[in-house]
Tab-separated table of C-alpha atoms in Angstrom:
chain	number	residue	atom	x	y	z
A	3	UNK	CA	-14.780	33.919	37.167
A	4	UNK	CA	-15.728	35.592	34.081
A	5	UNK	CA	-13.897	34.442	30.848
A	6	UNK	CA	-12.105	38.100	29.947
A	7	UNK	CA	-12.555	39.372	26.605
A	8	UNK	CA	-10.727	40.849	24.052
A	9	UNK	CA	-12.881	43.808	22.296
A	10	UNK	CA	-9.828	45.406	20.208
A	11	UNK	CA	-6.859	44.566	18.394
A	12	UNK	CA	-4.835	46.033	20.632
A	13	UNK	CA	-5.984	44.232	23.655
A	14	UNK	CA	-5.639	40.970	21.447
A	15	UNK	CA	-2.300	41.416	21.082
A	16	UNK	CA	-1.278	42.006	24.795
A	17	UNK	CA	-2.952	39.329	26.263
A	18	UNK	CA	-1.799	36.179	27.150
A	19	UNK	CA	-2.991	33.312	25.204
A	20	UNK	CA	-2.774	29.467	26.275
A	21	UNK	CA	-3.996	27.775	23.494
A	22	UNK	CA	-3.235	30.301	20.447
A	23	UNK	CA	-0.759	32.788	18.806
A	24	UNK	CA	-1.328	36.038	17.439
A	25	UNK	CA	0.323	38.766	15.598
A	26	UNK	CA	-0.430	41.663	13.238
A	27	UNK	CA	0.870	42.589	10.083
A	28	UNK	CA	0.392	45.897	9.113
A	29	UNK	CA	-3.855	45.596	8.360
A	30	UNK	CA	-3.580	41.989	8.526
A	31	UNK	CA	-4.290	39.677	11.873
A	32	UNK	CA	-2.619	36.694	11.906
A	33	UNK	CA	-4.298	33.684	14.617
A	34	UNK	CA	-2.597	30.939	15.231
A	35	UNK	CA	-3.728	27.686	16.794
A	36	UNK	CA	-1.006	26.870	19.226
A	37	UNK	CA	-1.548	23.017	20.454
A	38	UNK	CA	1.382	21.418	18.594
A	39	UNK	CA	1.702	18.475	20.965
A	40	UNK	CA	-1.721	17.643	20.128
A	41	UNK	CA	-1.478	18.362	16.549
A	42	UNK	CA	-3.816	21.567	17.329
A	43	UNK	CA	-7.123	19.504	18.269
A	44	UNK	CA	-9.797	21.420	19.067
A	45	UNK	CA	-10.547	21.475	22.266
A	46	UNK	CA	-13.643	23.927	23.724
A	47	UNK	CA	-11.020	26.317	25.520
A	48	UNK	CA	-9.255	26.507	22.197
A	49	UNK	CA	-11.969	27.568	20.816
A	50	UNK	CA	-13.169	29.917	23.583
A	51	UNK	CA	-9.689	32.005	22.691
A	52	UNK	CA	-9.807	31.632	19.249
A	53	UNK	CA	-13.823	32.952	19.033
A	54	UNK	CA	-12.407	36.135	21.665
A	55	UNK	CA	-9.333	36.886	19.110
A	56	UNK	CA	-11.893	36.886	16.185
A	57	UNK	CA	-13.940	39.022	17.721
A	58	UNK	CA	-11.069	41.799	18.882
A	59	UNK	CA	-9.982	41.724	15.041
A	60	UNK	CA	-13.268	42.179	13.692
A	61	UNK	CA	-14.382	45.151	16.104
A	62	UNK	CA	-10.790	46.642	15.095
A	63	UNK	CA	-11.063	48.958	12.206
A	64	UNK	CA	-7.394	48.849	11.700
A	65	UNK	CA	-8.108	45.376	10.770
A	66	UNK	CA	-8.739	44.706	7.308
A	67	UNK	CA	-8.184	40.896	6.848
A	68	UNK	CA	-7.279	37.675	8.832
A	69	UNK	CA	-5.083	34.453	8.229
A	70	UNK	CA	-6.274	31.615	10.140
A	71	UNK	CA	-3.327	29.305	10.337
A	72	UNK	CA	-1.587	26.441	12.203
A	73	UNK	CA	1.822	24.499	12.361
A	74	UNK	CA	3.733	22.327	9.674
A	75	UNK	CA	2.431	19.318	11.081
A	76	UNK	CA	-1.189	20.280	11.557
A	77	UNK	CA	-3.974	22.943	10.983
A	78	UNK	CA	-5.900	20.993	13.231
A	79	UNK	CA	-5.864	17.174	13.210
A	80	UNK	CA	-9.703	17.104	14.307
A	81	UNK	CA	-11.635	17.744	17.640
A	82	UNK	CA	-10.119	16.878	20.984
A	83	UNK	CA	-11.622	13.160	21.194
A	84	UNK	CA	-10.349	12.943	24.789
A	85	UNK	CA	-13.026	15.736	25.433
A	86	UNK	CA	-16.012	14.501	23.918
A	87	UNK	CA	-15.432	10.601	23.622
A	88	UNK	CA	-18.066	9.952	27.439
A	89	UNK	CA	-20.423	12.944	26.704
A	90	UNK	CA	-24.248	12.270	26.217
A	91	UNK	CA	-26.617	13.085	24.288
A	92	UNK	CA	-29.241	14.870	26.380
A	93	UNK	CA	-25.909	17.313	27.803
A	94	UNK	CA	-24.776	17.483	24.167
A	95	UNK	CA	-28.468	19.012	23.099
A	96	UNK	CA	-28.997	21.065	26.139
A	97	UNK	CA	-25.901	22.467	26.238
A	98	UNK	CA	-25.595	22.692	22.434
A	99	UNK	CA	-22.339	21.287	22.300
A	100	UNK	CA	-20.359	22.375	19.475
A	101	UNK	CA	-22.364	25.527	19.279
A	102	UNK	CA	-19.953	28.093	19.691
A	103	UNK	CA	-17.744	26.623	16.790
A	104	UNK	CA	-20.130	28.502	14.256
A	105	UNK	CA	-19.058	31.940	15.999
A	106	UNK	CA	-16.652	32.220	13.666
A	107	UNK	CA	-19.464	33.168	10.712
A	108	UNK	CA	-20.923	35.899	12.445
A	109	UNK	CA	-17.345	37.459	11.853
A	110	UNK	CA	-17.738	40.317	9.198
A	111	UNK	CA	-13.789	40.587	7.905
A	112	UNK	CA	-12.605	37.873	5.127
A	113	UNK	CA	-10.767	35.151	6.678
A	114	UNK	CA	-8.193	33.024	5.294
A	115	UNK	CA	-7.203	30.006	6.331
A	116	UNK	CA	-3.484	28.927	5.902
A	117	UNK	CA	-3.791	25.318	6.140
A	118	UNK	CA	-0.411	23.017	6.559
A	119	UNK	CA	-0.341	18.763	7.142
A	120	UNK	CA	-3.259	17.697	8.648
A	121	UNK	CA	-6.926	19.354	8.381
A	122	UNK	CA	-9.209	16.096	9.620
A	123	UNK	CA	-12.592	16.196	10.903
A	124	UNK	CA	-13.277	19.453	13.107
A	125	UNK	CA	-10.138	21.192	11.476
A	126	UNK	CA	-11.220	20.706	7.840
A	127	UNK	CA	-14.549	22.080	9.196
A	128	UNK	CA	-12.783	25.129	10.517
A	129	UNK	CA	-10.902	25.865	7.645
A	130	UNK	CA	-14.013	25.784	5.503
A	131	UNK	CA	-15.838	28.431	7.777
A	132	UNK	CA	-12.836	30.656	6.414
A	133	UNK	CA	-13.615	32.263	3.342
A	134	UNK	CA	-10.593	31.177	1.276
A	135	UNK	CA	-8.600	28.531	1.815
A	136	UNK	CA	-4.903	28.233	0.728
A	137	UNK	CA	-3.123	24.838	1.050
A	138	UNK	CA	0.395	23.804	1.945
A	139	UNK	CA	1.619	20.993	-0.625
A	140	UNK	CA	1.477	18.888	2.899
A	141	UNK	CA	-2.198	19.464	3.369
A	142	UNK	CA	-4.434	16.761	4.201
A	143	UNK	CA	-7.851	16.801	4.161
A	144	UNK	CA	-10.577	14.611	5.408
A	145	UNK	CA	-13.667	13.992	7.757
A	146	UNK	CA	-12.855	10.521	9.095
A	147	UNK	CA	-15.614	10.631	11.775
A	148	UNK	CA	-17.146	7.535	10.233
A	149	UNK	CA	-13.904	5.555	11.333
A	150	UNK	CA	-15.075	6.675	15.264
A	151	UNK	CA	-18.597	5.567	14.678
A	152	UNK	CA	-20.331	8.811	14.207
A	153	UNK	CA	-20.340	11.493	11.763
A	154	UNK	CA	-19.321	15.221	11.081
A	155	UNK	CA	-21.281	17.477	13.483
A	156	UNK	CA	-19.779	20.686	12.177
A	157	UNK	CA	-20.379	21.102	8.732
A	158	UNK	CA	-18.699	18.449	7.508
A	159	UNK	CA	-21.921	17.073	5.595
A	160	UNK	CA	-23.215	20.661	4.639
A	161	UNK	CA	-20.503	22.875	3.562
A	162	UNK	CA	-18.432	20.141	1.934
A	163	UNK	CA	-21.229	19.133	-0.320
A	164	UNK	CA	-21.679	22.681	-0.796
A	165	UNK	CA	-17.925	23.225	-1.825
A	166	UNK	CA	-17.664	19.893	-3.831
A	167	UNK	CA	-20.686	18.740	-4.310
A	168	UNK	CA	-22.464	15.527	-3.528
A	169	UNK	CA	-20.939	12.617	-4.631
A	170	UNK	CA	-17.259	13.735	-3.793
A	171	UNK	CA	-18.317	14.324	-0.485
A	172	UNK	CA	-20.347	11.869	-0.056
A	173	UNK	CA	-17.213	9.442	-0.980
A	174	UNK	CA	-15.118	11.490	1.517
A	175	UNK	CA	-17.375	11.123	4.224
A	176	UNK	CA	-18.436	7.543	3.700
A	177	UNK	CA	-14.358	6.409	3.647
A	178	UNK	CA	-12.930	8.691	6.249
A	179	UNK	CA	-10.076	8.809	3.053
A	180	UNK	CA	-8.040	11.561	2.861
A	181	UNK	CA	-7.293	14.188	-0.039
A	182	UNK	CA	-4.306	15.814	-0.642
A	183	UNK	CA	-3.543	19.597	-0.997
A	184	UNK	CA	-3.825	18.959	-4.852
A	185	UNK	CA	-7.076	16.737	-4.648
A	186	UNK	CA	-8.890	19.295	-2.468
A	187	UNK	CA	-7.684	22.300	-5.268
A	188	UNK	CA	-9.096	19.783	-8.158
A	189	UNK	CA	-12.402	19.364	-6.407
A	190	UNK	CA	-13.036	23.131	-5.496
A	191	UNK	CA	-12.259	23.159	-1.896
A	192	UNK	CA	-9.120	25.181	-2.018
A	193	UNK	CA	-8.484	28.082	-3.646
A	194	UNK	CA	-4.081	27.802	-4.536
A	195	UNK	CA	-1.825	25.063	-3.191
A	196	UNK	CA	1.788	26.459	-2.346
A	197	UNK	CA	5.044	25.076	-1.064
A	198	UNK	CA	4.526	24.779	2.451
A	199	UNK	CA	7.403	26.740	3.062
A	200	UNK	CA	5.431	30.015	1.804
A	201	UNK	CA	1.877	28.955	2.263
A	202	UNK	CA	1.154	31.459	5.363
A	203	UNK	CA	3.466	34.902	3.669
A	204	UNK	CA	0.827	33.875	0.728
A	205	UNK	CA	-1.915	33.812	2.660
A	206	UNK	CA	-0.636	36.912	4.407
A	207	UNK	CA	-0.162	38.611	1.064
A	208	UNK	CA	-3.468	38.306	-0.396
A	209	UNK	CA	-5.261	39.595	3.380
A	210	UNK	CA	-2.743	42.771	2.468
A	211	UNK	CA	-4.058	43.447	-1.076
A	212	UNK	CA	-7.365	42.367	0.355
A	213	UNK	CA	-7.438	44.954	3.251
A	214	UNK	CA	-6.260	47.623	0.650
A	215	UNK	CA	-10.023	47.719	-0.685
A	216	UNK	CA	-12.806	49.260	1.380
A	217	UNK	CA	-13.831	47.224	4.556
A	218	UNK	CA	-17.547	48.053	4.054
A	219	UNK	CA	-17.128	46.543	0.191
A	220	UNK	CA	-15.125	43.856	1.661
A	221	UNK	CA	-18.193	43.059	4.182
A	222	UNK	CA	-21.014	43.952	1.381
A	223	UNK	CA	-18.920	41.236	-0.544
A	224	UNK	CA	-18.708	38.209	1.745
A	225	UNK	CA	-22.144	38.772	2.721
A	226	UNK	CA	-23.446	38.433	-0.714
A	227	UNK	CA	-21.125	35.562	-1.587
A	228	UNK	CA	-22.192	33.556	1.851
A	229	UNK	CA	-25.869	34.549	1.338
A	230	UNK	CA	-25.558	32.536	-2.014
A	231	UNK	CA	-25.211	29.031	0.092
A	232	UNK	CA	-28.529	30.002	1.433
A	233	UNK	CA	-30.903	31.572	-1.185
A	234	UNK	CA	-32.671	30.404	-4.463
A	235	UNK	CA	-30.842	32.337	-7.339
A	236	UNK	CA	-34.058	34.530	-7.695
A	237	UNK	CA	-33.391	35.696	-4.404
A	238	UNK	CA	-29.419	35.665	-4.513
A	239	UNK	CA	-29.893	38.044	-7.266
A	240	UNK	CA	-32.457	40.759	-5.734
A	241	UNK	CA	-30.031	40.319	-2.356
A	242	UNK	CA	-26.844	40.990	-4.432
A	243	UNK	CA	-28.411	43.907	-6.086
A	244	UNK	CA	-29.870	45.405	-3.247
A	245	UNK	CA	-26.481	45.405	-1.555
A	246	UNK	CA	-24.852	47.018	-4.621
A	247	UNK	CA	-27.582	49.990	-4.613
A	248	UNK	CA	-26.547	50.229	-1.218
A	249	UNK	CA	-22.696	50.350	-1.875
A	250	UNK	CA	-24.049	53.772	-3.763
A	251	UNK	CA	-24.595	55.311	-0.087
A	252	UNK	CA	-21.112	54.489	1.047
A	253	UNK	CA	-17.900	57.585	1.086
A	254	UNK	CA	-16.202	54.987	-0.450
A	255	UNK	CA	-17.881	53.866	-3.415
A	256	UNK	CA	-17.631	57.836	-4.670
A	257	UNK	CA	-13.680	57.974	-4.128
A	258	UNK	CA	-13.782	54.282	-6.150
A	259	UNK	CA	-15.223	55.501	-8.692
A	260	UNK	CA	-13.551	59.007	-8.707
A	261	UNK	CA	-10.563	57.860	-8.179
A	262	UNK	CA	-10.973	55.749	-11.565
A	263	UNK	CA	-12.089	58.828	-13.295
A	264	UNK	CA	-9.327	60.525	-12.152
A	265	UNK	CA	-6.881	57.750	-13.118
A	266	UNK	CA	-5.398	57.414	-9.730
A	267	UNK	CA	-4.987	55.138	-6.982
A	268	UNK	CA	-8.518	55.290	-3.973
A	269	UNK	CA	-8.073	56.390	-0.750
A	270	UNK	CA	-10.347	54.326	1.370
A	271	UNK	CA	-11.664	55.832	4.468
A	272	UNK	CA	-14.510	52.264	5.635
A	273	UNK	CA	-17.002	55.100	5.011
């Protein structure tokens, strides 16, 4: 049978979900992973749900913003070992295992993960395919595939380097040692580290003021910012400035900068 999919919010919302949680508030989506009893690992049916939600909150223009979150005790504690421990490699490459993980990218809204206890391995990879990251003074961060005998296979070696650069990832990945909510804020990875108490209301506070702005801005933005990661700075610059000419075509860019003018607050219309 065909795995159903959720194409709106709305539909999101009403369906029954075995592996996650999810709620809206006001223009923010809120996703939960929902595996407590295995500390949220991430198993390929989690992530099945989790890529369908996604994709219902991005298609959703009453969507403006999404908090990626978890539990007190974990974000996600890693992949589900269980699942992959007796796979091989010529099913792992033809099937392109892990593959669908990276969905999460081609999403065009800002994401934000609310991380709490334990982000290991496949989690901390999630949370840095979010766009900002807020920490829980619980977090705990770390790719300890090395400890299992193989490495990260999910960005662990490319976006962490990216985020902290070489030789603090390198250190992270060569130990499997953990950092702490405030070690991962000192070396760049997090944006703000809050009680854990109020982590996600935080998180759900800056995806309000966030969706406030124009979603087509919004998108322009993250584009630009991501695109950075992949371009020389020559070519950053002519693809930042090529997106800001074309801001100049959008509905919304003339009430922004009317609306300044005029000394009063936008009215947005993701025009």
């Amino acid at each position: 049978m065909a795995r159903k999919q959720s194409t709106t919010a709305a539909a999101a919302l009403a369906r029954t979900w075995e592996y996650i949680k999810v709620e809206q508030q006001g223009k923010v989506a809120v996703v939960r992973l929902n595996r407590p009893k295995a500390l949220n690992a991430l198993c390929s049916p989690l992530f099945h749900e989790l890529n369908s939600a996604l994709r219902a909150f991005d298609n959703d223009p009453a969507v403006g913003a999404i908090v990626l979150t978890g539990f007190y005790k974990a974000f996600a504690a890693g992949a589900d070992i269980k699942e992959m421990a007796d796979t091989q490699f010529v099913d792992n490459y033809k099937n392109n295992f892990l593959g669908h993980w990276a969905e999460i990218t081609s999403v065009r809204k800002p994401i934000i993960a609310a991380v709490q206890g334990f982000a290991l391995g496949g989690g901390c990879e999630l949370a840095m395919t979010c766009d900002i990251i807020y920490a829980g003074d619980n977090a705990k961060f770390g790719q300890p595939e090395i400890k299992l005998g193989t490495i990260p296979g999910a960005g662990g070696t490319q976006r962490l380097t990216k985020a902290v650069g070489k030789s603090k990832a390198m250190e992270l990945v060569l130990t499997g040692n953990l950092w702490s909510a405030e070690d991962a804020e000192r070396a760049g990875l997090v944006s703000k580290v809050f009680p854990h108490e109020t982590v996600v209301d935080e998180a759900i506070k800056l995806g309000a003021q966030i969706a406030t702005y124009s979603q087509v801005a919004s998108q322009m933005a993250k584009e630009a910012v991501n695109k950075s990661y992949e371009l020389s700075l020559g070519e950053g610059l002519h693809f930042e400035r090529r997106l800001f000419q074309a801001s100049f075509a959008t509905k919304d860019q003339k009430e922004g900068m009317k609306a300044f003018a005029e000394k009063r607050v936008p009215e947005f219309k993701n025009e």
